[in-house]
mmCIF file of C-alpha atoms in Angstrom:
data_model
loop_
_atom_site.group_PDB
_atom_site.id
_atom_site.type_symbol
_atom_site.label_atom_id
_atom_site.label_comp_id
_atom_site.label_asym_id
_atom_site.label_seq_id
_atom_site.Cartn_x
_atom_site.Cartn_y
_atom_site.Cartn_z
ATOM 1 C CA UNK E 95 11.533 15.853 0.996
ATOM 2 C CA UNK E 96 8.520 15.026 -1.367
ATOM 3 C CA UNK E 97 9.801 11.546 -2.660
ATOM 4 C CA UNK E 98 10.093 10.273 0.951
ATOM 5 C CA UNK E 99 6.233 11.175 1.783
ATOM 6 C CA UNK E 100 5.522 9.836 -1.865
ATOM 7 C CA UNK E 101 7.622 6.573 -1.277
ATOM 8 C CA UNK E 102 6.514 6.376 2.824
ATOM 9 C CA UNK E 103 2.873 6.602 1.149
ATOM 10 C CA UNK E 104 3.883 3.534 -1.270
ATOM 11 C CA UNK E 105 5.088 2.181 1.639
ATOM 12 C CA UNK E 106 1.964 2.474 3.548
ATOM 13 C CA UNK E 107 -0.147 0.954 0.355
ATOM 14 C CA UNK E 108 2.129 -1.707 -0.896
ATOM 15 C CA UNK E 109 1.629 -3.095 3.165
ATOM 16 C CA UNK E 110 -2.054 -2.746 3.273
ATOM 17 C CA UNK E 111 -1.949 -4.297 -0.307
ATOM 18 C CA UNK E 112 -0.443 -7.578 1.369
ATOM 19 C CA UNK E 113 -2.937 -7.550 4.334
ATOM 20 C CA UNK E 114 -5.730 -8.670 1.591
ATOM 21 C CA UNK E 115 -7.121 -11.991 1.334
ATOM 22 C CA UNK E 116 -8.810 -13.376 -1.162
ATOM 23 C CA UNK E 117 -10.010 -16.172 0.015
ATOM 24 C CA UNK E 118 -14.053 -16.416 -0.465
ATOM 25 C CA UNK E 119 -14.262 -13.365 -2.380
ATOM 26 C CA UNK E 120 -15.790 -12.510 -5.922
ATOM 27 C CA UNK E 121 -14.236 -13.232 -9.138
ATOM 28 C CA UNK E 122 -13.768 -9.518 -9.745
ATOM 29 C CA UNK E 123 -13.166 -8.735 -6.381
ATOM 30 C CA UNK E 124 -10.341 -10.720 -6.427
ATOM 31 C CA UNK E 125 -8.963 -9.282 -9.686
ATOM 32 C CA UNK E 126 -9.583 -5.998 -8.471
ATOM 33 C CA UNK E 127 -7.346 -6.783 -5.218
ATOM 34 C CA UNK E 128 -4.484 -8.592 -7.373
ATOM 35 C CA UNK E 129 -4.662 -5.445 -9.565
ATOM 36 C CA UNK E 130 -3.930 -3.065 -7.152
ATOM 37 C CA UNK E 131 -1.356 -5.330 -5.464
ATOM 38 C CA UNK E 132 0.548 -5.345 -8.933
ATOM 39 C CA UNK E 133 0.501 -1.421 -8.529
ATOM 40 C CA UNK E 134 1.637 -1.162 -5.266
ATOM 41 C CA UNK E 135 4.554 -3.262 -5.938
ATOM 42 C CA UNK E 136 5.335 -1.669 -9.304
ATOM 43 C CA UNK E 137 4.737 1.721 -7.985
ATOM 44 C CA UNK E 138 6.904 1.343 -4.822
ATOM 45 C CA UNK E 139 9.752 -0.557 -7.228
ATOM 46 C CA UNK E 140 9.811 2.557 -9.672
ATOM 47 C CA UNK E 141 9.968 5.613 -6.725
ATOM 48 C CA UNK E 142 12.968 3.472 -4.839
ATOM 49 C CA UNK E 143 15.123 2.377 -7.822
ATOM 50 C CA UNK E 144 14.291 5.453 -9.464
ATOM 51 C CA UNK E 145 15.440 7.478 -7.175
ATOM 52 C CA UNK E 146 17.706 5.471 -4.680
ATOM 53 C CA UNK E 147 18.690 2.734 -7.319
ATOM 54 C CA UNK E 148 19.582 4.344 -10.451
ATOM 55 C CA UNK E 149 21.896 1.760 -10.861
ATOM 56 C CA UNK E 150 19.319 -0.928 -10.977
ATOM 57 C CA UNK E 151 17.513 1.215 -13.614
ATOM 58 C CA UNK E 152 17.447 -1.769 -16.786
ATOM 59 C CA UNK E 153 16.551 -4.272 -14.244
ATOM 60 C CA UNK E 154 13.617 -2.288 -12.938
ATOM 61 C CA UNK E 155 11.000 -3.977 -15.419
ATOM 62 C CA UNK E 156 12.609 -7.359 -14.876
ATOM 63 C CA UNK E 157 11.978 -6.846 -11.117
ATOM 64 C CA UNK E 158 8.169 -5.709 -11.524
ATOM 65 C CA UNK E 159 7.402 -8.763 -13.308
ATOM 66 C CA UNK E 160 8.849 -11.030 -11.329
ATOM 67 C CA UNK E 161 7.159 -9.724 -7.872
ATOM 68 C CA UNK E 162 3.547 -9.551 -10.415
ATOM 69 C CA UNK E 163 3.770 -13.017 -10.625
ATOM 70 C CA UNK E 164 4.609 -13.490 -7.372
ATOM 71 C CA UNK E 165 0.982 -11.977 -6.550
ATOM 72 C CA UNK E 166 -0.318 -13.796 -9.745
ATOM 73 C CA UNK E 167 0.484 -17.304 -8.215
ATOM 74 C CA UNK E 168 -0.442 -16.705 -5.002
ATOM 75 C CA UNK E 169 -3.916 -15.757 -5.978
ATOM 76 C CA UNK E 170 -3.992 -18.459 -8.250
ATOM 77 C CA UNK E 171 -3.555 -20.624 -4.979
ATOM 78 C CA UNK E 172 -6.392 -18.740 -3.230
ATOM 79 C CA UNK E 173 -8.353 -19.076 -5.784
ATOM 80 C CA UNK E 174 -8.063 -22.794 -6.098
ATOM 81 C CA UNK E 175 -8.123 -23.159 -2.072
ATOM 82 C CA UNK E 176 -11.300 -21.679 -2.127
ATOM 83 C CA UNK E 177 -13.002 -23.729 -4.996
ATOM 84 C CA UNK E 178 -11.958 -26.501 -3.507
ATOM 85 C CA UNK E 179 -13.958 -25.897 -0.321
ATOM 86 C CA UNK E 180 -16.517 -24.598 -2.389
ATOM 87 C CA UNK E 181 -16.851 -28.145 -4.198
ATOM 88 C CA UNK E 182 -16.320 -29.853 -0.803
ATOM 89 C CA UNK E 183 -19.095 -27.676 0.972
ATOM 90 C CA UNK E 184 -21.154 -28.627 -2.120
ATOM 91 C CA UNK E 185 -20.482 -32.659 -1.622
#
């Protein structure tokens, strides 16, 4: 009963996590927001392989990168998006 409110919870985070933008924020804003999407993701991986997935156990790491950089890129892209407007508000 307590790993479905702790994974509904991850759930619930790992959504709201996705809802952010970054586009026109602060440098560390938008660290701080890519942060905590990395933890959502790697926090909802580990409570639904760990205890759903055990099969999936060795992979688990190898999955938690992979969605990191997902979030990695993608605020890369924001971040250049809004520079770019930045430098074409500027001109």
């Amino acid at each position: 009963m307590f790993i479905e409110v702790k994974l509904g919870l991850a759930v619930m985070f790992f959504v709201w996590m996705l809802t952010r933008s970054l586009y026109k924020k602060a440098t560390w804003l938008q660290l701080a927001i890519v942060g905590l999407q990395i933890f959502s993701v790697l926090l909802l991986i580990e409570l639904s392989i760990t205890h759903y997935f055990p099969e999936f156990l060795e992979a688990k790491w190898f999955i938690g990168v992979f969605f990191a950089a997902v979030f990695v890129i993608a605020a890369a892209k924001e971040r250049y998006l809004s520079n770019s407007e930045k430098q074409r508000e500027i001109n």
